[in-house]
Amino acid sequence: MLRNGLEPWHLLIVAIVVIVLFGSKKLPEAARGLGKSMRILKSEAKAMKDDGVAQSAAPADAAPEQPAPKVNQTAPGEAAAARTVAEETAAR
């Protein structure tokens, strides 16, 4: 049924539809954002891999690190809502 699912003309039609939907001005910006995301993902994956090697190389009798105490933080949306309420109150 899908023997020839992705022929070159299919890809051309998909490219034309994407250009029409998003416009030629937004595509380079989107590609840049995708490239940055891929670089960040690659560096984070490498860092996790390096951390795994470093942890396995640590001596077994070493004391485990104490976790940092949790700091009471508000979510970005909550902080914005609190600022808005404070600004409304100050305006009155």
GROMACS .gro file of N, CA, C and O in nm:
model
  368
    1MET      N    1   0.082  -0.119   0.000
    1MET     CA    2   0.000   0.000   0.000
    1MET      C    3   0.087   0.126   0.000
    1MET      O    4   0.063   0.217  -0.074
    2LEU      N    5   0.189   0.131   0.085
    2LEU     CA    6   0.277   0.249   0.093
    2LEU      C    7   0.415   0.215   0.040
    2LEU      O    8   0.516   0.249   0.099
    3ARG      N    9   0.421   0.147  -0.072
    3ARG     CA   10   0.551   0.110  -0.127
    3ARG      C   11   0.633   0.232  -0.164
    3ARG      O   12   0.751   0.240  -0.137
    4ASN      N   13   0.570   0.330  -0.226
    4ASN     CA   14   0.640   0.451  -0.269
    4ASN      C   15   0.583   0.571  -0.195
    4ASN      O   16   0.543   0.670  -0.256
    5GLY      N   17   0.581   0.564  -0.062
    5GLY     CA   18   0.518   0.667   0.019
    5GLY      C   19   0.586   0.803   0.011
    5GLY      O   20   0.520   0.905   0.011
    6LEU      N   21   0.718   0.807   0.003
    6LEU     CA   22   0.788   0.935   0.002
    6LEU      C   23   0.870   0.948  -0.126
    6LEU      O   24   0.991   0.926  -0.126
    7GLU      N   25   0.804   0.985  -0.229
    7GLU     CA   26   0.874   1.012  -0.355
    7GLU      C   27   0.914   1.159  -0.355
    7GLU      O   28   0.859   1.240  -0.279
    8PRO      N   29   1.008   1.198  -0.438
    8PRO     CA   30   1.054   1.338  -0.440
    8PRO      C   31   0.942   1.440  -0.461
    8PRO      O   32   0.944   1.547  -0.400
    9TRP      N   33   0.846   1.408  -0.544
    9TRP     CA   34   0.740   1.507  -0.567
    9TRP      C   35   0.651   1.521  -0.444
    9TRP      O   36   0.592   1.627  -0.421
   10HIS      N   37   0.640   1.418  -0.360
   10HIS     CA   38   0.566   1.432  -0.235
   10HIS      C   39   0.635   1.533  -0.143
   10HIS      O   40   0.570   1.618  -0.081
   11LEU      N   41   0.766   1.521  -0.133
   11LEU     CA   42   0.842   1.614  -0.049
   11LEU      C   43   0.833   1.756  -0.102
   11LEU      O   44   0.828   1.852  -0.024
   12LEU      N   45   0.831   1.772  -0.233
   12LEU     CA   46   0.817   1.905  -0.293
   12LEU      C   47   0.682   1.967  -0.257
   12LEU      O   48   0.675   2.085  -0.221
   13ILE      N   49   0.577   1.888  -0.263
   13ILE     CA   50   0.444   1.939  -0.227
   13ILE      C   51   0.439   1.977  -0.080
   13ILE      O   52   0.385   2.083  -0.045
   14VAL      N   53   0.497   1.896   0.007
   14VAL     CA   54   0.500   1.929   0.150
   14VAL      C   55   0.578   2.058   0.174
   14VAL      O   56   0.535   2.144   0.252
   15ALA      N   57   0.691   2.076   0.105
   15ALA     CA   58   0.770   2.198   0.119
   15ALA      C   59   0.691   2.321   0.075
   15ALA      O   60   0.694   2.425   0.141
   16ILE      N   61   0.619   2.309  -0.035
   16ILE     CA   62   0.539   2.422  -0.084
   16ILE      C   63   0.429   2.456   0.016
   16ILE      O   64   0.405   2.575   0.045
   17VAL      N   65   0.363   2.356   0.072
   17VAL     CA   66   0.256   2.380   0.170
   17VAL      C   67   0.313   2.448   0.294
   17VAL      O   68   0.253   2.543   0.347
   18VAL      N   69   0.430   2.405   0.341
   18VAL     CA   70   0.491   2.466   0.459
   18VAL      C   71   0.526   2.612   0.432
   18VAL      O   72   0.501   2.700   0.515
   19ILE      N   73   0.580   2.641   0.315
   19ILE     CA   74   0.615   2.779   0.280
   19ILE      C   75   0.491   2.866   0.273
   19ILE      O   76   0.489   2.980   0.320
   20VAL      N   77   0.385   2.814   0.215
   20VAL     CA   78   0.260   2.891   0.204
   20VAL      C   79   0.200   2.915   0.342
   20VAL      O   80   0.153   3.026   0.371
   21LEU      N   81   0.200   2.815   0.428
   21LEU     CA   82   0.139   2.829   0.560
   21LEU      C   83   0.217   2.923   0.651
   21LEU      O   84   0.159   3.007   0.719
   22PHE      N   85   0.348   2.908   0.655
   22PHE     CA   86   0.427   2.984   0.749
   22PHE      C   87   0.490   3.110   0.691
   22PHE      O   88   0.533   3.197   0.764
   23GLY      N   89   0.499   3.119   0.562
   23GLY     CA   90   0.560   3.236   0.500
   23GLY      C   91   0.711   3.225   0.496
   23GLY      O   92   0.773   3.159   0.578
   24SER      N   93   0.768   3.290   0.399
   24SER     CA   94   0.914   3.278   0.380
   24SER      C   95   0.993   3.356   0.484
   24SER      O   96   1.111   3.330   0.504
   25LYS      N   97   0.932   3.451   0.553
   25LYS     CA   98   1.005   3.529   0.653
   25LYS      C   99   1.022   3.454   0.784
   25LYS      O  100   1.122   3.470   0.853
   26LYS      N  101   0.924   3.372   0.820
   26LYS     CA  102   0.931   3.302   0.949
   26LYS      C  103   1.012   3.173   0.942
   26LYS      O  104   1.056   3.123   1.044
   27LEU      N  105   1.031   3.118   0.824
   27LEU     CA  106   1.102   2.990   0.813
   27LEU      C  107   1.248   2.999   0.859
   27LEU      O  108   1.293   2.911   0.933
   28PRO      N  109   1.327   3.100   0.819
   28PRO     CA  110   1.465   3.106   0.869
   28PRO      C  111   1.471   3.120   1.021
   28PRO      O  112   1.556   3.061   1.087
   29GLU      N  113   1.379   3.197   1.078
   29GLU     CA  114   1.374   3.214   1.223
   29GLU      C  115   1.342   3.080   1.291
   29GLU      O  116   1.403   3.044   1.392
   30ALA      N  117   1.249   3.007   1.236
   30ALA     CA  118   1.214   2.876   1.291
   30ALA      C  119   1.331   2.778   1.279
   30ALA      O  120   1.358   2.700   1.370
   31ALA      N  121   1.402   2.784   1.167
   31ALA     CA  122   1.517   2.695   1.148
   31ALA      C  123   1.628   2.729   1.248
   31ALA      O  124   1.692   2.639   1.302
   32ARG      N  125   1.648   2.858   1.273
   32ARG     CA  126   1.748   2.899   1.372
   32ARG      C  127   1.711   2.848   1.511
   32ARG      O  128   1.795   2.797   1.586
   33GLY      N  129   1.585   2.862   1.547
   33GLY     CA  130   1.538   2.813   1.676
   33GLY      C  131   1.553   2.663   1.689
   33GLY      O  132   1.594   2.612   1.793
   34LEU      N  133   1.523   2.590   1.582
   34LEU     CA  134   1.540   2.445   1.582
   34LEU      C  135   1.687   2.408   1.596
   34LEU      O  136   1.722   2.317   1.672
   35GLY      N  137   1.775   2.480   1.528
   35GLY     CA  138   1.918   2.454   1.538
   35GLY      C  139   1.970   2.477   1.679
   35GLY      O  140   2.048   2.397   1.732
   36LYS      N  141   1.926   2.587   1.743
   36LYS     CA  142   1.967   2.614   1.881
   36LYS      C  143   1.919   2.503   1.974
   36LYS      O  144   1.992   2.456   2.061
   37SER      N  145   1.794   2.461   1.954
   37SER     CA  146   1.739   2.355   2.039
   37SER      C  147   1.817   2.226   2.023
   37SER      O  148   1.845   2.157   2.121
   38MET      N  149   1.854   2.193   1.900
   38MET     CA  150   1.930   2.071   1.876
   38MET      C  151   2.069   2.078   1.940
   38MET      O  152   2.116   1.981   1.997
   39ARG      N  153   2.134   2.196   1.932
   39ARG     CA  154   2.265   2.211   1.996
   39ARG      C  155   2.255   2.197   2.147
   39ARG      O  156   2.338   2.133   2.211
   40ILE      N  157   2.151   2.256   2.206
   40ILE     CA  158   2.132   2.247   2.351
   40ILE      C  159   2.106   2.102   2.390
   40ILE      O  160   2.164   2.052   2.487
   41LEU      N  161   2.020   2.034   2.316
   41LEU     CA  162   1.991   1.894   2.345
   41LEU      C  163   2.116   1.808   2.336
   41LEU      O  164   2.142   1.725   2.423
   42LYS      N  165   2.197   1.833   2.233
   42LYS     CA  166   2.319   1.756   2.216
   42LYS      C  167   2.417   1.781   2.331
   42LYS      O  168   2.476   1.687   2.385
   43SER      N  169   2.432   1.907   2.372
   43SER     CA  170   2.526   1.937   2.481
   43SER      C  171   2.475   1.881   2.613
   43SER      O  172   2.554   1.831   2.693
   44GLU      N  173   2.344   1.885   2.637
   44GLU     CA  174   2.289   1.830   2.761
   44GLU      C  175   2.304   1.678   2.763
   44GLU      O  176   2.335   1.620   2.867
   45ALA      N  177   2.282   1.613   2.650
   45ALA     CA  178   2.298   1.468   2.643
   45ALA      C  179   2.444   1.430   2.670
   45ALA      O  180   2.472   1.334   2.741
   46LYS      N  181   2.537   1.508   2.616
   46LYS     CA  182   2.679   1.481   2.638
   46LYS      C  183   2.715   1.503   2.785
   46LYS      O  184   2.790   1.425   2.843
   47ALA      N  185   2.659   1.608   2.846
   47ALA     CA  186   2.685   1.635   2.986
   47ALA      C  187   2.632   1.523   3.074
   47ALA      O  188   2.698   1.482   3.171
   48MET      N  189   2.514   1.472   3.042
   48MET     CA  190   2.458   1.362   3.119
   48MET      C  191   2.545   1.237   3.105
   48MET      O  192   2.567   1.165   3.202
   49LYS      N  193   2.593   1.213   2.984
   49LYS     CA  194   2.679   1.098   2.961
   49LYS      C  195   2.809   1.113   3.039
   49LYS      O  196   2.856   1.018   3.101
   50ASP      N  197   2.867   1.234   3.037
   50ASP     CA  198   2.991   1.259   3.111
   50ASP      C  199   2.968   1.245   3.262
   50ASP      O  200   3.054   1.193   3.333
   51ASP      N  201   2.853   1.292   3.312
   51ASP     CA  202   2.822   1.279   3.455
   51ASP      C  203   2.808   1.132   3.493
   51ASP      O  204   2.850   1.092   3.601
   52GLY      N  205   2.750   1.053   3.406
   52GLY     CA  206   2.735   0.910   3.434
   52GLY      C  207   2.871   0.842   3.444
   52GLY      O  208   2.893   0.757   3.530
   53VAL      N  209   2.964   0.879   3.359
   53VAL     CA  210   3.099   0.822   3.362
   53VAL      C  211   3.171   0.868   3.488
   53VAL      O  212   3.237   0.790   3.555
   54ALA      N  213   3.154   0.995   3.525
   54ALA     CA  214   3.222   1.049   3.643
   54ALA      C  215   3.168   0.983   3.770
   54ALA      O  216   3.243   0.953   3.862
   55GLN      N  217   3.037   0.960   3.776
   55GLN     CA  218   2.978   0.898   3.895
   55GLN      C  219   3.019   0.753   3.908
   55GLN      O  220   3.041   0.703   4.017
   56SER      N  221   3.030   0.682   3.796
   56SER     CA  222   3.069   0.541   3.804
   56SER      C  223   3.217   0.528   3.840
   56SER      O  224   3.259   0.426   3.891
   57ALA      N  225   3.297   0.631   3.815
   57ALA     CA  226   3.439   0.627   3.847
   57ALA      C  227   3.466   0.666   3.992
   57ALA      O  228   3.575   0.646   4.042
   58ALA      N  229   3.365   0.721   4.063
   58ALA     CA  230   3.382   0.762   4.202
   58ALA      C  231   3.394   0.638   4.290
   58ALA      O  232   3.335   0.535   4.263
   59PRO      N  233   3.473   0.648   4.399
   59PRO     CA  234   3.486   0.533   4.489
   59PRO      C  235   3.353   0.498   4.554
   59PRO      O  236   3.273   0.586   4.585
   60ALA      N  237   3.330   0.371   4.577
   60ALA     CA  238   3.202   0.325   4.632
   60ALA      C  239   3.186   0.363   4.778
   60ALA      O  240   3.074   0.379   4.826
   61ASP      N  241   3.296   0.377   4.854
   61ASP     CA  242   3.286   0.407   4.995
   61ASP      C  243   3.277   0.557   5.024
   61ASP      O  244   3.272   0.597   5.140
   62ALA      N  245   3.274   0.639   4.921
   62ALA     CA  246   3.262   0.784   4.941
   62ALA      C  247   3.120   0.815   4.986
   62ALA      O  248   3.023   0.753   4.945
   63ALA      N  249   3.106   0.914   5.075
   63ALA     CA  250   2.975   0.952   5.126
   63ALA      C  251   2.893   1.018   5.015
   63ALA      O  252   2.946   1.101   4.941
   64PRO      N  253   2.767   0.983   5.004
   64PRO     CA  254   2.683   1.047   4.901
   64PRO      C  255   2.660   1.193   4.936
   64PRO      O  256   2.657   1.231   5.053
   65GLU      N  257   2.644   1.272   4.833
   65GLU     CA  258   2.622   1.415   4.854
   65GLU      C  259   2.483   1.438   4.913
   65GLU      O  260   2.389   1.369   4.880
   66GLN      N  261   2.475   1.536   5.002
   66GLN     CA  262   2.346   1.572   5.059
   66GLN      C  263   2.269   1.655   4.957
   66GLN      O  264   2.324   1.747   4.896
   67PRO      N  265   2.141   1.627   4.937
   67PRO     CA  266   2.064   1.709   4.843
   67PRO      C  267   2.047   1.851   4.897
   67PRO      O  268   2.038   1.872   5.018
   68ALA      N  269   2.045   1.946   4.807
   68ALA     CA  270   2.028   2.085   4.847
   68ALA      C  271   1.887   2.104   4.900
   68ALA      O  272   1.792   2.043   4.849
   69PRO      N  273   1.871   2.188   5.002
   69PRO     CA  274   1.736   2.211   5.054
   69PRO      C  275   1.650   2.281   4.949
   69PRO      O  276   1.699   2.362   4.870
   70LYS      N  277   1.523   2.246   4.949
   70LYS     CA  278   1.432   2.306   4.852
   70LYS      C  279   1.403   2.450   4.892
   70LYS      O  280   1.379   2.480   5.009
   71VAL      N  281   1.405   2.536   4.793
   71VAL     CA  282   1.375   2.677   4.815
   71VAL      C  283   1.233   2.700   4.769
   71VAL      O  284   1.192   2.654   4.663
   72ASN      N  285   1.157   2.770   4.848
   72ASN     CA  286   1.018   2.797   4.813
   72ASN      C  287   1.014   2.900   4.701
   72ASN      O  288   1.036   3.018   4.724
   73GLN      N  289   0.989   2.853   4.581
   73GLN     CA  290   0.984   2.942   4.465
   73GLN      C  291   0.845   2.938   4.406
   73GLN      O  292   0.775   2.838   4.414
   74THR      N  293   0.807   3.050   4.344
   74THR     CA  294   0.678   3.054   4.277
   74THR      C  295   0.700   3.030   4.129
   74THR      O  296   0.806   3.060   4.074
   75ALA      N  297   0.599   2.976   4.066
   75ALA     CA  298   0.605   2.954   3.922
   75ALA      C  299   0.600   3.088   3.851
   75ALA      O  300   0.550   3.186   3.906
   76PRO      N  301   0.652   3.098   3.727
   76PRO     CA  302   0.651   3.225   3.655
   76PRO      C  303   0.511   3.285   3.642
   76PRO      O  304   0.492   3.405   3.655
   77GLY      N  305   0.411   3.203   3.619
   77GLY     CA  306   0.274   3.253   3.606
   77GLY      C  307   0.223   3.311   3.737
   77GLY      O  308   0.153   3.411   3.740
   78GLU      N  309   0.259   3.246   3.849
   78GLU     CA  310   0.216   3.294   3.979
   78GLU      C  311   0.283   3.427   4.012
   78GLU      O  312   0.221   3.516   4.069
   79ALA      N  313   0.410   3.441   3.976
   79ALA     CA  314   0.481   3.566   4.003
   79ALA      C  315   0.420   3.680   3.923
   79ALA      O  316   0.403   3.791   3.974
   80ALA      N  317   0.385   3.652   3.797
   80ALA     CA  318   0.324   3.756   3.714
   80ALA      C  319   0.188   3.795   3.770
   80ALA      O  320   0.153   3.914   3.773
   81ALA      N  321   0.111   3.698   3.816
   81ALA     CA  322  -0.020   3.727   3.874
   81ALA      C  323  -0.005   3.809   4.002
   81ALA      O  324  -0.082   3.903   4.026
   82ALA      N  325   0.094   3.776   4.084
   82ALA     CA  326   0.117   3.850   4.208
   82ALA      C  327   0.158   3.994   4.178
   82ALA      O  328   0.113   4.087   4.244
   83ARG      N  329   0.243   4.012   4.074
   83ARG     CA  330   0.282   4.148   4.036
   83ARG      C  331   0.163   4.227   3.987
   83ARG      O  332   0.146   4.344   4.020
   84THR      N  333   0.076   4.163   3.908
   84THR     CA  334  -0.041   4.232   3.854
   84THR      C  335  -0.132   4.276   3.968
   84THR      O  336  -0.181   4.389   3.969
   85VAL      N  337  -0.156   4.189   4.065
   85VAL     CA  338  -0.241   4.224   4.179
   85VAL      C  339  -0.177   4.336   4.258
   85VAL      O  340  -0.245   4.431   4.300
   86ALA      N  341  -0.045   4.331   4.279
   86ALA     CA  342   0.023   4.436   4.353
   86ALA      C  343   0.017   4.569   4.278
   86ALA      O  344  -0.004   4.674   4.340
   87GLU      N  345   0.030   4.566   4.147
   87GLU     CA  346   0.023   4.690   4.069
   87GLU      C  347  -0.117   4.748   4.073
   87GLU      O  348  -0.134   4.870   4.083
   88GLU      N  349  -0.220   4.664   4.066
   88GLU     CA  350  -0.359   4.712   4.072
   88GLU      C  351  -0.386   4.774   4.208
   88GLU      O  352  -0.454   4.876   4.219
   89THR      N  353  -0.334   4.710   4.314
   89THR     CA  354  -0.355   4.763   4.447
   89THR      C  355  -0.285   4.896   4.465
   89THR      O  356  -0.339   4.989   4.524
   90ALA      N  357  -0.165   4.909   4.411
   90ALA     CA  358  -0.089   5.034   4.423
   90ALA      C  359  -0.155   5.145   4.340
   90ALA      O  360  -0.147   5.262   4.379
   91ALA      N  361  -0.220   5.111   4.231
   91ALA     CA  362  -0.283   5.211   4.146
   91ALA      C  363  -0.406   5.271   4.212
   91ALA      O  364  -0.444   5.384   4.185
   92ARG      N  365  -0.469   5.197   4.303
   92ARG     CA  366  -0.590   5.246   4.371
   92ARG      C  367  -0.550   5.338   4.477
   92ARG      O  368  -0.557   5.428   4.524
   0.00000   0.00000   0.00000
